mmCIF file of C-alpha atoms in Angstrom:
data_model
loop_
_atom_site.group_PDB
_atom_site.id
_atom_site.type_symbol
_atom_site.label_atom_id
_atom_site.label_comp_id
_atom_site.label_asym_id
_atom_site.label_seq_id
_atom_site.Cartn_x
_atom_site.Cartn_y
_atom_site.Cartn_z
ATOM 1 C CA MET A 1 37.120 49.448 -38.977
ATOM 2 C CA SER A 2 38.856 46.163 -39.473
ATOM 3 C CA LYS A 3 40.841 44.307 -36.913
ATOM 4 C CA ASP A 4 43.377 43.909 -39.647
ATOM 5 C CA ALA A 5 43.681 47.671 -40.536
ATOM 6 C CA TYR A 6 47.334 47.432 -39.323
ATOM 7 C CA ILE A 7 49.867 44.670 -39.705
ATOM 8 C CA HIS A 8 50.107 43.569 -36.068
ATOM 9 C CA ASN A 9 51.233 40.889 -33.598
ATOM 10 C CA LEU A 10 48.875 39.287 -31.134
ATOM 11 C CA LEU A 11 49.814 37.334 -28.011
ATOM 12 C CA PRO A 12 46.853 35.566 -26.436
ATOM 13 C CA GLY A 13 46.077 35.964 -22.786
ATOM 14 C CA SER A 14 43.339 34.945 -20.416
ATOM 15 C CA PRO A 15 39.945 34.928 -22.184
ATOM 16 C CA GLY A 16 37.924 37.867 -21.057
ATOM 17 C CA GLY A 17 40.969 39.286 -19.255
ATOM 18 C CA PRO A 18 42.707 42.610 -19.926
ATOM 19 C CA LEU A 19 43.497 43.739 -23.504
ATOM 20 C CA LEU A 20 46.800 45.551 -23.784
ATOM 21 C CA PHE A 21 47.739 47.549 -26.936
ATOM 22 C CA VAL A 22 51.457 48.376 -27.286
ATOM 23 C CA PHE A 23 52.771 51.057 -29.674
ATOM 24 C CA HIS A 24 56.440 51.066 -30.777
ATOM 25 C CA GLY A 25 58.707 54.023 -31.369
ATOM 26 C CA THR A 26 60.076 55.452 -34.599
ATOM 27 C CA GLY A 27 62.092 52.824 -36.537
ATOM 28 C CA ALA A 28 60.924 49.871 -34.608
ATOM 29 C CA ASP A 29 58.130 47.507 -35.458
ATOM 30 C CA GLU A 30 55.355 45.396 -33.934
ATOM 31 C CA SER A 31 57.759 43.168 -32.034
ATOM 32 C CA GLN A 32 59.518 45.955 -30.038
ATOM 33 C CA LEU A 33 57.258 46.009 -26.941
ATOM 34 C CA LEU A 34 55.712 42.545 -26.925
ATOM 35 C CA SER A 35 58.080 41.074 -24.309
ATOM 36 C CA LEU A 36 57.691 44.206 -22.140
ATOM 37 C CA GLY A 37 53.961 44.000 -22.479
ATOM 38 C CA ARG A 38 53.985 40.345 -21.406
ATOM 39 C CA ASP A 39 56.201 41.063 -18.409
ATOM 40 C CA LEU A 40 54.036 44.017 -17.279
ATOM 41 C CA ALA A 41 50.637 42.317 -17.821
ATOM 42 C CA PRO A 42 51.060 38.524 -17.718
ATOM 43 C CA GLN A 43 47.380 37.773 -18.064
ATOM 44 C CA ALA A 44 46.618 40.281 -20.842
ATOM 45 C CA THR A 45 46.008 39.667 -24.523
ATOM 46 C CA ILE A 46 48.521 41.887 -26.226
ATOM 47 C CA ILE A 47 48.090 43.596 -29.537
ATOM 48 C CA SER A 48 50.985 45.425 -31.166
ATOM 49 C CA PRO A 49 50.343 47.260 -34.417
ATOM 50 C CA ARG A 50 53.081 48.358 -36.896
ATOM 51 C CA GLY A 51 53.039 52.002 -37.934
ATOM 52 C CA ASP A 52 51.833 52.472 -41.493
ATOM 53 C CA VAL A 53 54.006 55.437 -42.321
ATOM 54 C CA SER A 54 57.654 55.166 -43.570
ATOM 55 C CA GLU A 55 60.077 57.922 -42.758
ATOM 56 C CA HIS A 56 63.139 57.110 -44.857
ATOM 57 C CA GLY A 57 62.400 53.404 -44.102
ATOM 58 C CA ALA A 58 61.586 53.927 -40.455
ATOM 59 C CA ALA A 59 58.073 52.926 -39.395
ATOM 60 C CA ARG A 60 55.983 55.574 -37.681
ATOM 61 C CA PHE A 61 52.273 56.036 -36.885
ATOM 62 C CA PHE A 62 51.950 59.445 -38.565
ATOM 63 C CA ARG A 63 53.984 61.847 -40.653
ATOM 64 C CA ARG A 64 56.009 64.747 -39.462
ATOM 65 C CA THR A 65 57.849 67.588 -41.342
ATOM 66 C CA ALA A 66 60.766 67.941 -38.807
ATOM 67 C CA GLU A 67 61.630 66.801 -35.337
ATOM 68 C CA GLY A 68 58.687 67.834 -33.088
ATOM 69 C CA VAL A 69 56.827 69.281 -36.126
ATOM 70 C CA TYR A 70 53.706 67.108 -36.925
ATOM 71 C CA ASP A 71 51.713 66.803 -40.048
ATOM 72 C CA MET A 72 48.421 67.487 -38.174
ATOM 73 C CA GLY A 73 46.320 66.265 -41.097
ATOM 74 C CA ASP A 74 48.028 62.952 -41.149
ATOM 75 C CA LEU A 75 48.014 62.731 -37.374
ATOM 76 C CA ALA A 76 44.104 63.161 -37.571
ATOM 77 C CA ARG A 77 43.976 60.355 -40.227
ATOM 78 C CA ALA A 78 46.135 58.021 -38.087
ATOM 79 C CA THR A 79 44.160 58.834 -34.942
ATOM 80 C CA ASP A 80 40.817 57.925 -36.610
ATOM 81 C CA LYS A 81 42.337 54.760 -38.101
ATOM 82 C CA MET A 82 43.881 53.638 -34.886
ATOM 83 C CA ALA A 83 40.791 54.338 -32.857
ATOM 84 C CA GLY A 84 38.799 52.197 -35.271
ATOM 85 C CA PHE A 85 41.466 49.399 -35.080
ATOM 86 C CA VAL A 86 41.374 49.399 -31.285
ATOM 87 C CA LYS A 87 37.544 49.536 -31.193
ATOM 88 C CA ALA A 88 37.337 46.495 -33.523
ATOM 89 C CA HIS A 89 39.559 44.432 -31.241
ATOM 90 C CA VAL A 90 37.796 45.557 -28.097
ATOM 91 C CA GLU A 91 34.453 44.652 -29.544
ATOM 92 C CA ALA A 92 35.607 41.160 -30.569
ATOM 93 C CA ALA A 93 37.518 40.402 -27.352
ATOM 94 C CA LYS A 94 35.123 41.939 -24.746
ATOM 95 C CA PRO A 95 37.905 42.444 -22.317
ATOM 96 C CA SER A 96 37.737 43.184 -18.602
ATOM 97 C CA THR A 97 39.708 46.336 -19.123
ATOM 98 C CA VAL A 98 41.535 48.089 -21.966
ATOM 99 C CA LEU A 99 45.135 49.191 -21.493
ATOM 100 C CA GLY A 100 47.568 51.087 -23.699
ATOM 101 C CA LEU A 101 51.286 51.482 -23.619
ATOM 102 C CA GLY A 102 53.417 53.463 -26.020
ATOM 103 C CA TYR A 103 56.959 54.720 -26.368
ATOM 104 C CA SER A 104 58.000 57.887 -28.127
ATOM 105 C CA ASN A 105 56.046 57.979 -31.438
ATOM 106 C CA GLY A 106 53.896 55.187 -30.095
ATOM 107 C CA ALA A 107 53.117 57.272 -26.992
ATOM 108 C CA ASN A 108 52.097 60.122 -29.249
ATOM 109 C CA ILE A 109 49.588 58.178 -31.227
ATOM 110 C CA LEU A 110 48.231 56.490 -28.096
ATOM 111 C CA ALA A 111 47.821 60.016 -26.491
ATOM 112 C CA SER A 112 46.072 61.328 -29.666
ATOM 113 C CA VAL A 113 43.647 58.409 -29.509
ATOM 114 C CA VAL A 114 43.014 59.122 -25.882
ATOM 115 C CA PHE A 115 42.161 62.719 -26.744
ATOM 116 C CA ALA A 116 39.877 61.730 -29.579
ATOM 117 C CA ALA A 117 38.190 58.784 -27.802
ATOM 118 C CA PRO A 118 38.554 59.266 -24.091
ATOM 119 C CA SER A 119 36.357 56.252 -23.144
ATOM 120 C CA LEU A 120 38.344 53.808 -25.207
ATOM 121 C CA PHE A 121 41.225 53.152 -22.846
ATOM 122 C CA ASP A 122 40.833 52.646 -19.129
ATOM 123 C CA THR A 123 44.540 53.041 -18.541
ATOM 124 C CA ALA A 124 47.339 54.453 -20.678
ATOM 125 C CA VAL A 125 51.139 54.413 -20.089
ATOM 126 C CA LEU A 126 52.805 57.168 -22.136
ATOM 127 C CA MET A 127 56.580 56.761 -22.230
ATOM 128 C CA HIS A 128 58.398 59.930 -23.406
ATOM 129 C CA PRO A 129 55.446 61.490 -25.237
ATOM 130 C CA LEU A 130 55.802 64.692 -27.146
ATOM 131 C CA ILE A 131 52.601 66.678 -27.615
ATOM 132 C CA PRO A 132 53.689 69.983 -29.084
ATOM 133 C CA PHE A 133 50.015 71.201 -29.470
ATOM 134 C CA GLU A 134 47.173 71.935 -27.171
ATOM 135 C CA PRO A 135 45.063 68.807 -27.332
ATOM 136 C CA GLU A 136 41.255 69.010 -27.897
ATOM 137 C CA VAL A 137 39.663 66.218 -25.793
ATOM 138 C CA ARG A 138 36.396 65.004 -27.322
ATOM 139 C CA GLY A 139 34.707 64.372 -23.990
ATOM 140 C CA SER A 140 36.049 63.889 -20.565
ATOM 141 C CA LEU A 141 38.997 61.965 -19.107
ATOM 142 C CA ALA A 142 37.365 61.590 -15.760
ATOM 143 C CA GLY A 143 38.065 58.044 -14.509
ATOM 144 C CA ARG A 144 40.948 57.428 -16.880
ATOM 145 C CA ARG A 145 44.312 56.515 -15.384
ATOM 146 C CA ILE A 146 47.339 57.831 -17.200
ATOM 147 C CA LEU A 147 51.083 57.296 -16.358
ATOM 148 C CA VAL A 148 53.554 59.562 -18.011
ATOM 149 C CA THR A 149 57.296 58.702 -17.926
ATOM 150 C CA ALA A 150 59.964 61.149 -18.945
ATOM 151 C CA GLY A 151 63.647 62.151 -18.830
ATOM 152 C CA LYS A 152 64.642 65.445 -17.260
ATOM 153 C CA ARG A 153 67.371 65.806 -20.069
ATOM 154 C CA ASP A 154 65.287 64.413 -22.984
ATOM 155 C CA PRO A 155 66.330 66.436 -26.032
ATOM 156 C CA ILE A 156 63.390 65.026 -28.036
ATOM 157 C CA CYS A 157 60.635 65.590 -25.461
ATOM 158 C CA PRO A 158 61.566 68.690 -23.429
ATOM 159 C CA PRO A 159 60.467 68.583 -19.710
ATOM 160 C CA ASN A 160 58.392 71.732 -19.984
ATOM 161 C CA LEU A 161 56.178 70.015 -22.629
ATOM 162 C CA THR A 162 55.821 66.980 -20.477
ATOM 163 C CA ALA A 163 54.705 69.189 -17.581
ATOM 164 C CA ARG A 164 52.290 70.954 -19.904
ATOM 165 C CA LEU A 165 50.808 67.678 -21.079
ATOM 166 C CA ASP A 166 50.410 66.675 -17.400
ATOM 167 C CA ALA A 167 48.503 69.893 -16.774
ATOM 168 C CA TYR A 168 46.283 69.324 -19.745
ATOM 169 C CA LEU A 169 45.427 65.786 -18.658
ATOM 170 C CA ARG A 170 44.728 66.788 -15.105
ATOM 171 C CA ALA A 171 42.545 69.772 -16.189
ATOM 172 C CA ASP A 172 40.358 67.313 -18.089
ATOM 173 C CA GLY A 173 39.873 65.058 -15.092
ATOM 174 C CA ALA A 174 42.433 62.253 -15.702
ATOM 175 C CA ASP A 175 44.124 60.548 -12.824
ATOM 176 C CA VAL A 176 47.708 61.259 -13.744
ATOM 177 C CA THR A 177 50.951 59.897 -12.396
ATOM 178 C CA VAL A 178 54.350 61.206 -13.696
ATOM 179 C CA GLU A 179 57.611 59.281 -13.276
ATOM 180 C CA TRP A 180 60.897 61.119 -14.091
ATOM 181 C CA HIS A 181 64.464 59.928 -14.472
ATOM 182 C CA GLU A 182 67.663 62.053 -14.784
ATOM 183 C CA GLY A 183 68.475 60.947 -18.261
ATOM 184 C CA GLY A 184 67.313 61.478 -21.834
ATOM 185 C CA HIS A 185 64.951 59.772 -24.315
ATOM 186 C CA GLU A 186 65.952 56.184 -23.207
ATOM 187 C CA VAL A 187 63.728 54.029 -21.061
ATOM 188 C CA ARG A 188 65.294 53.295 -17.690
ATOM 189 C CA PRO A 189 64.422 50.721 -15.040
ATOM 190 C CA ASN A 190 62.471 53.047 -12.814
ATOM 191 C CA GLU A 191 60.055 53.686 -15.674
ATOM 192 C CA ILE A 192 59.513 49.989 -16.166
ATOM 193 C CA GLU A 193 58.874 49.530 -12.463
ATOM 194 C CA ALA A 194 56.469 52.511 -12.448
ATOM 195 C CA ALA A 195 54.564 50.946 -15.283
ATOM 196 C CA ARG A 196 54.470 47.547 -13.524
ATOM 197 C CA ARG A 197 53.086 49.159 -10.326
ATOM 198 C CA PHE A 198 50.555 51.185 -12.274
ATOM 199 C CA LEU A 199 49.204 48.276 -14.269
ATOM 200 C CA ALA A 200 49.194 45.975 -11.258
ATOM 201 C CA ALA A 201 47.083 48.444 -9.305
ATOM 202 C CA LEU A 202 44.168 47.904 -11.699
ATOM 203 C CA PRO A 203 41.101 46.258 -10.153
ATOM 204 C CA ALA A 204 40.478 42.778 -11.609
ATOM 205 C CA GLU A 205 37.086 43.886 -13.086
ATOM 206 C CA GLY A 206 38.588 46.969 -14.750
ATOM 207 C CA VAL A 207 38.238 50.615 -14.089
#
């Protein structure tokens, strides 16, 4: 898969340092999470792809038929394409560690890639993911660090599904941390700080 499979932004970091992929939410683009990524991982090279699906003009990473109802065939297509895109950049950069951060639809595609290629990301930050299906992990998540952030009153990502995702990840061996806030689908400061602590805890040589 080509490094240019997606339109994307790239912010250079320390050569051989961490590689951070950031994945935007529905209706945003490849610029949405760049500044957050730089703030959270100052030394990392940051790659931010733009979703290749348009939903009434809003960019997404895969199609859906209704809120919370995914086109599973298109999700499989997008997952394979994104995994290839990430692998191409990892092979070229040879980073110390591979990090992922996604919000909403971006968290969903990141989670799907983690299920499909568990060894690809050392650490993943999933902000308000919605996984309304039982994931099939192709391998083991042992040794992978995953932070899930969520709102207790999120109308898009219900707390019971966040708890179920947490259970799935733990059952497959992942080292999971969950950070809640009292609100809805918005990102709040405690989530940002949780992500900062989570990424800062990485050993310099990677996981």
